Amino acid sequence: MASPSSHLSLASGSSTLFCNFPRRQLSPPSTTTRLVASRFKCLAGQTGFFTRLGRLIKEKAKSDVDKIFSGFSRTRDNLAVIDELLLYWNLAETDRILDELEEALLVSDFGPRITVKIVESLREDILAGKLKSGSEIKDALKKSVLDFLTRKGNKTELELGFRKPAVIMIVGVNGGGKTTSLGKLAYRLKKEGVKILMAAGDTFRAAATDQLEIWAERTGCEIVIAEQENAKASSVLSQAVKRGKEEGFDVVLCDTSGRLHTNFSLMEELIACKKAVGKVVRGAPNEILLVLDGNTGLNMLPQAREFNEVVGITGLILTKLDGSARGGCVVSVVDELGIPVKFVGVGEGVEDLQPFDAEAFVNAIFS
């Protein structure tokens, strides 16, 4: 529990912060006093802190373009045929070249609907004389893909409100990489000076708690685990958020059990988890991030539909794209569901959960 001297409260419906520090002399503070006071920055309670945090993380992704570039190497290899097709492009071979371009996009899991839209748009512009060279066609292709990603999924920054603590729930099916993604996200946030509390809400799988404890130790974060066997996940998450609120944590990261999207009772449990944290902090969870295994390609769409219908997904984490030639699935998911991709897994390293940047992604797969 925070001491009275460092207690903070947040006015309902307001971003005004009140830090109840003991009053001292009314005369101007000395240099020493000013230095001591500066240590009591209540970060998450400051107006705009979380907005700046989301923006900062996304901006730093721009400096990590090499990771994105290398992470999508297999998708890029898949699409390299496009450069060969366009190198000696001429108007007489338009139909053949567009047919092969269509095949390349389909193999990379762009999805039939998006692929047809892209190819037909290129065909119209070519026949109208708007595209007159292979380089112009490629630029138009990249712009078309970028438009699909930004039209419906442009809110790729973390949106964490202004109340302290912000709460992020991580959900998904078994084996998608939820706990690992949570640990990597904690690492990235911790680097920005965020005080993080982890919540081991995967109460079905004992190894999940052990795994999350390892991540907590690795990232220097504190963790709340179930005090007894068969504890309800909603109870663990509620306790964690209460502690986060009482002890001044900036962000509570909530792990949950993996579940098939077709299992009704387990999906209902997610609703209970969502309601439980909302009772502790109004408006929580701020983000519900669905982890999807990139290796499943377009098969991830039914999962995303069901999870979104049950709890309302705010963002996606696409994992294991480093070992997949199916990077085009990113575009299909955003286009069909209108849910932004917030992070992508492009490797096994602790820093390989990258904030998603649509422009960097397009440049990486169509280099």
Tab-separated table of C-alpha atoms in Angstrom:
chain	number	residue	atom	x	y	z
A	1	MET	CA	0.000	0.000	0.000
A	2	ALA	CA	1.341	3.424	-0.857
A	3	SER	CA	2.227	5.628	2.108
A	4	PRO	CA	0.042	8.705	2.835
A	5	SER	CA	2.813	11.009	1.695
A	6	SER	CA	2.869	9.497	-1.761
A	7	HIS	CA	-0.884	8.781	-2.119
A	8	LEU	CA	-2.505	10.058	-5.292
A	9	SER	CA	-6.121	10.337	-6.345
A	10	LEU	CA	-7.702	11.058	-9.688
A	11	ALA	CA	-10.865	13.132	-9.972
A	12	SER	CA	-13.719	11.216	-11.624
A	13	GLY	CA	-13.965	12.055	-15.297
A	14	SER	CA	-10.944	14.305	-15.061
A	15	SER	CA	-7.267	14.013	-15.812
A	16	THR	CA	-6.387	16.301	-12.875
A	17	LEU	CA	-3.801	14.783	-10.562
A	18	PHE	CA	-3.627	15.388	-6.818
A	19	CYS	CA	-0.461	14.263	-5.025
A	20	ASN	CA	-0.938	14.670	-1.262
A	21	PHE	CA	2.593	15.464	-0.148
A	22	PRO	CA	3.057	17.035	3.323
A	23	ARG	CA	3.042	20.823	3.319
A	24	ARG	CA	6.236	22.545	4.218
A	25	GLN	CA	7.288	26.169	4.444
A	26	LEU	CA	5.579	28.695	2.205
A	27	SER	CA	8.826	30.369	1.259
A	28	PRO	CA	10.418	29.408	-2.095
A	29	PRO	CA	11.876	25.887	-1.893
A	30	SER	CA	15.581	25.369	-1.858
A	31	THR	CA	17.414	23.571	-4.637
A	32	THR	CA	17.556	20.460	-2.452
A	33	THR	CA	13.795	20.513	-1.889
A	34	ARG	CA	13.134	20.852	-5.608
A	35	LEU	CA	15.347	17.848	-6.345
A	36	VAL	CA	13.537	15.711	-3.750
A	37	ALA	CA	10.122	16.730	-5.058
A	38	SER	CA	11.112	15.800	-8.598
A	39	ARG	CA	11.429	12.174	-7.522
A	40	PHE	CA	7.712	11.978	-6.849
A	41	LYS	CA	6.570	12.023	-10.465
A	42	CYS	CA	3.314	10.082	-10.673
A	43	LEU	CA	3.837	9.168	-14.283
A	44	ALA	CA	0.640	7.412	-15.296
A	45	GLY	CA	-1.501	10.004	-13.595
A	46	GLN	CA	-0.106	12.876	-15.624
A	47	THR	CA	-2.259	14.153	-18.428
A	48	GLY	CA	-1.183	12.586	-21.704
A	49	PHE	CA	1.429	10.233	-20.242
A	50	PHE	CA	-0.104	7.117	-21.786
A	51	THR	CA	-0.719	8.922	-25.064
A	52	ARG	CA	2.929	9.899	-25.205
A	53	LEU	CA	3.938	6.369	-24.227
A	54	GLY	CA	2.006	4.802	-27.103
A	55	ARG	CA	3.424	7.318	-29.541
A	56	LEU	CA	6.966	6.876	-28.245
A	57	ILE	CA	6.863	3.094	-28.614
A	58	LYS	CA	5.554	3.414	-32.154
A	59	GLU	CA	8.152	6.030	-33.079
A	60	LYS	CA	10.937	3.810	-31.774
A	61	ALA	CA	9.673	1.081	-34.098
A	62	LYS	CA	10.771	3.246	-37.004
A	63	SER	CA	14.354	2.934	-35.802
A	64	ASP	CA	14.001	-0.858	-35.733
A	65	VAL	CA	13.250	-1.260	-39.436
A	66	ASP	CA	16.108	-3.744	-39.782
A	67	LYS	CA	14.270	-6.150	-37.470
A	68	ILE	CA	11.054	-5.783	-39.463
A	69	PHE	CA	13.008	-6.204	-42.699
A	70	SER	CA	14.727	-9.401	-41.588
A	71	GLY	CA	11.597	-10.706	-39.876
A	72	PHE	CA	9.639	-10.767	-43.131
A	73	SER	CA	12.393	-12.257	-45.267
A	74	ARG	CA	10.381	-15.360	-46.220
A	75	THR	CA	7.379	-13.326	-47.317
A	76	ARG	CA	9.734	-11.068	-49.254
A	77	ASP	CA	11.283	-14.096	-50.962
A	78	ASN	CA	7.807	-15.264	-51.890
A	79	LEU	CA	7.023	-11.940	-53.489
A	80	ALA	CA	10.396	-11.510	-55.228
A	81	VAL	CA	8.840	-12.946	-58.383
A	82	ILE	CA	6.936	-9.672	-58.729
A	83	ASP	CA	10.170	-7.791	-59.405
A	84	GLU	CA	11.080	-10.313	-62.076
A	85	LEU	CA	7.635	-10.005	-63.673
A	86	LEU	CA	7.755	-6.225	-63.772
A	87	LEU	CA	11.375	-5.895	-64.865
A	88	TYR	CA	10.556	-6.465	-68.538
A	89	TRP	CA	6.887	-5.526	-68.397
A	90	ASN	CA	5.138	-4.507	-71.578
A	91	LEU	CA	1.502	-3.727	-72.312
A	92	ALA	CA	0.977	-6.768	-74.558
A	93	GLU	CA	1.692	-9.140	-71.656
A	94	THR	CA	-0.453	-7.369	-69.078
A	95	ASP	CA	-2.898	-10.250	-68.540
A	96	ARG	CA	-0.185	-12.884	-68.066
A	97	ILE	CA	1.836	-10.719	-65.706
A	98	LEU	CA	-1.180	-9.787	-63.607
A	99	ASP	CA	-2.221	-13.442	-63.376
A	100	GLU	CA	1.208	-14.361	-62.007
A	101	LEU	CA	1.194	-11.368	-59.671
A	102	GLU	CA	-2.186	-12.541	-58.373
A	103	GLU	CA	-0.773	-16.005	-57.700
A	104	ALA	CA	2.182	-14.553	-55.784
A	105	LEU	CA	-0.134	-12.540	-53.548
A	106	LEU	CA	-2.388	-15.532	-52.888
A	107	VAL	CA	0.560	-17.743	-51.927
A	108	SER	CA	1.566	-15.090	-49.381
A	109	ASP	CA	-1.927	-15.242	-47.843
A	110	PHE	CA	-3.200	-11.868	-48.925
A	111	GLY	CA	-6.592	-13.506	-49.295
A	112	PRO	CA	-8.680	-13.856	-52.473
A	113	ARG	CA	-10.873	-10.793	-51.931
A	114	ILE	CA	-7.996	-8.376	-51.350
A	115	THR	CA	-5.896	-9.949	-54.086
A	116	VAL	CA	-8.647	-9.522	-56.682
A	117	LYS	CA	-9.196	-5.904	-55.608
A	118	ILE	CA	-5.499	-5.085	-55.912
A	119	VAL	CA	-5.025	-6.797	-59.266
A	120	GLU	CA	-8.177	-5.353	-60.843
A	121	SER	CA	-7.252	-1.861	-59.676
A	122	LEU	CA	-3.823	-2.245	-61.290
A	123	ARG	CA	-5.423	-3.572	-64.474
A	124	GLU	CA	-7.747	-0.554	-64.728
A	125	ASP	CA	-4.916	1.923	-64.191
A	126	ILE	CA	-2.700	0.155	-66.742
A	127	LEU	CA	-5.407	0.105	-69.414
A	128	ALA	CA	-6.252	3.747	-68.653
A	129	GLY	CA	-2.624	4.675	-69.297
A	130	LYS	CA	-1.980	5.799	-65.716
A	131	LEU	CA	0.751	3.179	-65.176
A	132	LYS	CA	3.316	2.996	-67.945
A	133	SER	CA	6.279	1.120	-66.472
A	134	GLY	CA	7.119	-1.763	-64.159
A	135	SER	CA	8.351	0.609	-61.445
A	136	GLU	CA	5.091	2.578	-61.564
A	137	ILE	CA	3.095	-0.642	-61.257
A	138	LYS	CA	5.119	-1.715	-58.230
A	139	ASP	CA	4.669	1.680	-56.570
A	140	ALA	CA	0.917	1.437	-57.187
A	141	LEU	CA	0.907	-2.087	-55.723
A	142	LYS	CA	2.664	-0.910	-52.547
A	143	LYS	CA	0.320	2.061	-52.202
A	144	SER	CA	-2.707	-0.193	-52.591
A	145	VAL	CA	-1.523	-2.535	-49.819
A	146	LEU	CA	-0.680	0.414	-47.568
A	147	ASP	CA	-4.165	1.837	-48.120
A	148	PHE	CA	-5.744	-1.456	-47.005
A	149	LEU	CA	-3.696	-1.371	-43.794
A	150	THR	CA	-4.312	2.261	-42.902
A	151	ARG	CA	-7.920	2.694	-43.962
A	152	LYS	CA	-9.296	0.463	-41.200
A	153	GLY	CA	-6.349	-0.239	-38.927
A	154	ASN	CA	-4.549	3.058	-38.462
A	155	LYS	CA	-4.773	3.178	-34.638
A	156	THR	CA	-1.695	1.045	-34.077
A	157	GLU	CA	-0.472	2.862	-30.971
A	158	LEU	CA	-1.319	1.509	-27.533
A	159	GLU	CA	-4.320	3.442	-26.193
A	160	LEU	CA	-4.165	3.285	-22.415
A	161	GLY	CA	-6.419	6.106	-21.271
A	162	PHE	CA	-5.268	8.244	-18.348
A	163	ARG	CA	-6.260	6.364	-15.189
A	164	LYS	CA	-3.612	4.606	-13.197
A	165	PRO	CA	-3.072	1.723	-13.643
A	166	ALA	CA	-3.733	1.035	-17.301
A	167	VAL	CA	-4.798	-2.582	-17.794
A	168	ILE	CA	-3.867	-4.748	-20.789
A	169	MET	CA	-5.416	-8.210	-21.228
A	170	ILE	CA	-3.690	-10.734	-23.486
A	171	VAL	CA	-6.006	-13.375	-24.993
A	172	GLY	CA	-5.851	-16.099	-27.644
A	173	VAL	CA	-5.895	-19.808	-28.410
A	174	ASN	CA	-3.504	-22.403	-27.006
A	175	GLY	CA	0.050	-22.232	-28.286
A	176	GLY	CA	-0.232	-18.868	-30.015
A	177	GLY	CA	2.466	-17.240	-27.885
A	178	LYS	CA	0.430	-15.225	-25.349
A	179	THR	CA	2.732	-15.521	-22.337
A	180	THR	CA	5.855	-14.927	-24.399
A	181	SER	CA	4.254	-11.904	-26.056
A	182	LEU	CA	3.264	-10.524	-22.649
A	183	GLY	CA	6.825	-10.930	-21.413
A	184	LYS	CA	8.267	-9.180	-24.465
A	185	LEU	CA	5.729	-6.379	-24.146
A	186	ALA	CA	6.699	-5.966	-20.496
A	187	TYR	CA	10.345	-5.717	-21.529
A	188	ARG	CA	9.568	-2.999	-24.064
A	189	LEU	CA	7.438	-0.984	-21.632
A	190	LYS	CA	9.964	-1.373	-18.819
A	191	LYS	CA	12.628	0.140	-21.055
A	192	GLU	CA	10.490	3.293	-21.179
A	193	GLY	CA	10.491	3.540	-17.375
A	194	VAL	CA	6.995	2.123	-16.857
A	195	LYS	CA	6.242	0.434	-13.530
A	196	ILE	CA	4.641	-2.893	-14.445
A	197	LEU	CA	2.727	-5.539	-12.532
A	198	MET	CA	2.096	-8.917	-14.181
A	199	ALA	CA	-0.986	-11.013	-13.441
A	200	ALA	CA	-0.815	-14.788	-13.948
A	201	GLY	CA	-4.389	-15.295	-15.097
A	202	ASP	CA	-3.685	-18.583	-16.879
A	203	THR	CA	-4.908	-20.712	-13.983
A	204	PHE	CA	-5.535	-23.823	-16.089
A	205	ARG	CA	-1.916	-24.492	-16.982
A	206	ALA	CA	0.517	-24.653	-14.072
A	207	ALA	CA	3.485	-24.230	-16.387
A	208	ALA	CA	2.070	-20.901	-17.565
A	209	THR	CA	2.526	-19.370	-14.123
A	210	ASP	CA	6.086	-20.693	-13.949
A	211	GLN	CA	6.761	-19.285	-17.403
A	212	LEU	CA	5.384	-15.869	-16.466
A	213	GLU	CA	7.406	-15.850	-13.226
A	214	ILE	CA	10.536	-16.371	-15.314
A	215	TRP	CA	9.538	-13.415	-17.500
A	216	ALA	CA	8.872	-11.307	-14.389
A	217	GLU	CA	12.343	-12.075	-13.069
A	218	ARG	CA	13.902	-11.515	-16.486
A	219	THR	CA	12.292	-8.096	-16.923
A	220	GLY	CA	12.454	-6.968	-13.299
A	221	CYS	CA	8.665	-6.805	-12.907
A	222	GLU	CA	6.494	-7.821	-9.986
A	223	ILE	CA	3.835	-10.498	-10.393
A	224	VAL	CA	0.557	-11.651	-8.817
A	225	ILE	CA	-0.170	-15.382	-8.943
A	226	ALA	CA	-3.051	-17.547	-7.690
A	227	GLU	CA	-2.820	-18.223	-3.954
A	228	GLN	CA	-4.456	-21.619	-4.276
A	229	GLU	CA	-5.148	-24.291	-6.871
A	230	ASN	CA	-8.242	-24.011	-9.050
A	231	ALA	CA	-8.480	-20.282	-8.387
A	232	LYS	CA	-10.698	-18.387	-10.782
A	233	ALA	CA	-8.837	-16.365	-13.366
A	234	SER	CA	-11.159	-13.413	-12.800
A	235	SER	CA	-10.228	-13.411	-9.096
A	236	VAL	CA	-6.486	-13.382	-9.826
A	237	LEU	CA	-6.822	-10.519	-12.306
A	238	SER	CA	-9.061	-8.559	-9.932
A	239	GLN	CA	-6.521	-8.917	-7.113
A	240	ALA	CA	-3.711	-7.842	-9.410
A	241	VAL	CA	-5.505	-4.726	-10.588
A	242	LYS	CA	-6.408	-3.823	-6.980
A	243	ARG	CA	-2.775	-4.115	-6.006
A	244	GLY	CA	-1.758	-2.129	-9.080
A	245	LYS	CA	-4.169	0.623	-8.058
A	246	GLU	CA	-3.111	0.666	-4.395
A	247	GLU	CA	0.640	0.534	-4.999
A	248	GLY	CA	0.917	2.983	-7.869
A	249	PHE	CA	1.772	0.695	-10.779
A	250	ASP	CA	1.544	2.281	-14.217
A	251	VAL	CA	0.449	-0.809	-16.171
A	252	VAL	CA	-1.004	-4.195	-15.193
A	253	LEU	CA	-0.379	-6.876	-17.832
A	254	CYS	CA	-2.927	-9.698	-17.529
A	255	ASP	CA	-2.192	-13.139	-18.934
A	256	THR	CA	-5.157	-15.449	-19.598
A	257	SER	CA	-5.631	-19.120	-20.335
A	258	GLY	CA	-5.430	-20.315	-23.905
A	259	ARG	CA	-8.784	-21.412	-25.208
A	260	LEU	CA	-10.299	-22.571	-28.460
A	261	HIS	CA	-12.619	-19.966	-29.868
A	262	THR	CA	-15.255	-22.720	-30.221
A	263	ASN	CA	-15.328	-23.510	-26.464
A	264	PHE	CA	-18.325	-21.558	-25.175
A	265	SER	CA	-17.700	-21.960	-21.420
A	266	LEU	CA	-14.079	-20.830	-21.635
A	267	MET	CA	-15.014	-17.881	-23.803
A	268	GLU	CA	-17.588	-16.941	-21.147
A	269	GLU	CA	-14.756	-16.927	-18.601
A	270	LEU	CA	-13.078	-14.167	-20.572
A	271	ILE	CA	-16.180	-12.044	-20.133
A	272	ALA	CA	-15.934	-12.606	-16.364
A	273	CYS	CA	-12.266	-11.530	-16.441
A	274	LYS	CA	-13.123	-8.385	-18.346
A	275	LYS	CA	-15.921	-7.477	-15.932
A	276	ALA	CA	-13.746	-8.188	-12.886
A	277	VAL	CA	-11.002	-5.717	-13.785
A	278	GLY	CA	-13.594	-3.146	-14.873
A	279	LYS	CA	-15.058	-3.162	-11.359
A	280	VAL	CA	-11.686	-2.178	-9.903
A	281	VAL	CA	-10.671	0.483	-12.438
A	282	ARG	CA	-13.406	2.168	-14.423
A	283	GLY	CA	-12.901	1.680	-18.152
A	284	ALA	CA	-10.468	-1.236	-17.727
A	285	PRO	CA	-9.195	-3.146	-19.541
A	286	ASN	CA	-7.844	-0.374	-21.729
A	287	GLU	CA	-6.550	-2.840	-24.308
A	288	ILE	CA	-7.567	-6.417	-25.083
A	289	LEU	CA	-4.867	-7.751	-27.369
A	290	LEU	CA	-5.505	-10.964	-29.293
A	291	VAL	CA	-2.411	-13.048	-30.051
A	292	LEU	CA	-2.593	-14.823	-33.412
A	293	ASP	CA	-0.078	-17.349	-34.733
A	294	GLY	CA	1.092	-16.096	-38.132
A	295	ASN	CA	1.844	-19.635	-39.272
A	296	THR	CA	-1.882	-20.366	-39.410
A	297	GLY	CA	-2.315	-17.802	-42.174
A	298	LEU	CA	-5.903	-17.004	-43.090
A	299	ASN	CA	-7.145	-19.648	-40.629
A	300	MET	CA	-6.626	-17.018	-37.942
A	301	LEU	CA	-9.659	-15.096	-39.175
A	302	PRO	CA	-12.337	-17.344	-37.551
A	303	GLN	CA	-10.465	-17.088	-34.246
A	304	ALA	CA	-10.341	-13.325	-34.432
A	305	ARG	CA	-14.027	-13.069	-35.314
A	306	GLU	CA	-15.107	-15.134	-32.291
A	307	PHE	CA	-12.844	-13.434	-29.757
A	308	ASN	CA	-13.891	-10.037	-31.034
A	309	GLU	CA	-17.574	-10.925	-30.754
A	310	VAL	CA	-17.179	-12.169	-27.178
A	311	VAL	CA	-14.925	-9.544	-25.552
A	312	GLY	CA	-14.276	-6.831	-28.142
A	313	ILE	CA	-10.675	-6.973	-29.315
A	314	THR	CA	-8.874	-3.625	-29.445
A	315	GLY	CA	-5.692	-4.781	-31.174
A	316	LEU	CA	-3.794	-7.752	-32.551
A	317	ILE	CA	-0.391	-9.267	-31.908
A	318	LEU	CA	0.722	-11.446	-34.824
A	319	THR	CA	3.429	-13.869	-33.739
A	320	LYS	CA	5.856	-16.255	-35.444
A	321	LEU	CA	5.905	-14.291	-38.686
A	322	ASP	CA	9.677	-14.735	-38.758
A	323	GLY	CA	9.213	-18.373	-39.772
A	324	SER	CA	6.350	-17.818	-42.175
A	325	ALA	CA	5.956	-16.866	-45.814
A	326	ARG	CA	2.399	-15.786	-45.022
A	327	GLY	CA	2.978	-12.143	-44.121
A	328	GLY	CA	0.086	-11.093	-46.342
A	329	CYS	CA	-2.300	-12.355	-43.666
A	330	VAL	CA	-1.656	-9.084	-41.829
A	331	VAL	CA	-3.474	-7.230	-44.589
A	332	SER	CA	-6.387	-9.666	-44.702
A	333	VAL	CA	-6.974	-9.539	-40.946
A	334	VAL	CA	-7.007	-5.733	-40.843
A	335	ASP	CA	-9.228	-5.439	-43.911
A	336	GLU	CA	-11.829	-7.982	-42.823
A	337	LEU	CA	-12.042	-7.196	-39.105
A	338	GLY	CA	-11.108	-3.521	-38.974
A	339	ILE	CA	-8.932	-4.263	-35.913
A	340	PRO	CA	-5.444	-2.743	-35.951
A	341	VAL	CA	-2.295	-4.821	-35.652
A	342	LYS	CA	-0.348	-3.326	-32.749
A	343	PHE	CA	2.636	-5.680	-32.556
A	344	VAL	CA	4.254	-8.354	-34.697
A	345	GLY	CA	6.629	-11.116	-33.601
A	346	VAL	CA	9.599	-11.196	-35.949
A	347	GLY	CA	12.012	-13.411	-34.020
A	348	GLU	CA	12.802	-15.293	-30.821
A	349	GLY	CA	14.727	-12.516	-29.079
A	350	VAL	CA	13.348	-10.435	-26.224
A	351	GLU	CA	13.296	-7.343	-28.468
A	352	ASP	CA	11.637	-9.091	-31.401
A	353	LEU	CA	8.075	-8.087	-30.544
A	354	GLN	CA	7.933	-5.037	-32.774
A	355	PRO	CA	5.338	-2.252	-32.783
A	356	PHE	CA	3.538	-2.548	-36.088
A	357	ASP	CA	4.241	0.157	-38.627
A	358	ALA	CA	2.277	-0.235	-41.866
A	359	GLU	CA	4.744	1.651	-44.036
A	360	ALA	CA	7.725	-0.283	-42.680
A	361	PHE	CA	5.832	-3.536	-43.231
A	362	VAL	CA	5.026	-2.722	-46.866
A	363	ASN	CA	8.618	-1.708	-47.561
A	364	ALA	CA	9.857	-4.910	-45.910
A	365	ILE	CA	7.802	-7.292	-48.049
A	366	PHE	CA	8.124	-5.358	-51.314
A	367	SER	CA	11.749	-4.280	-51.044
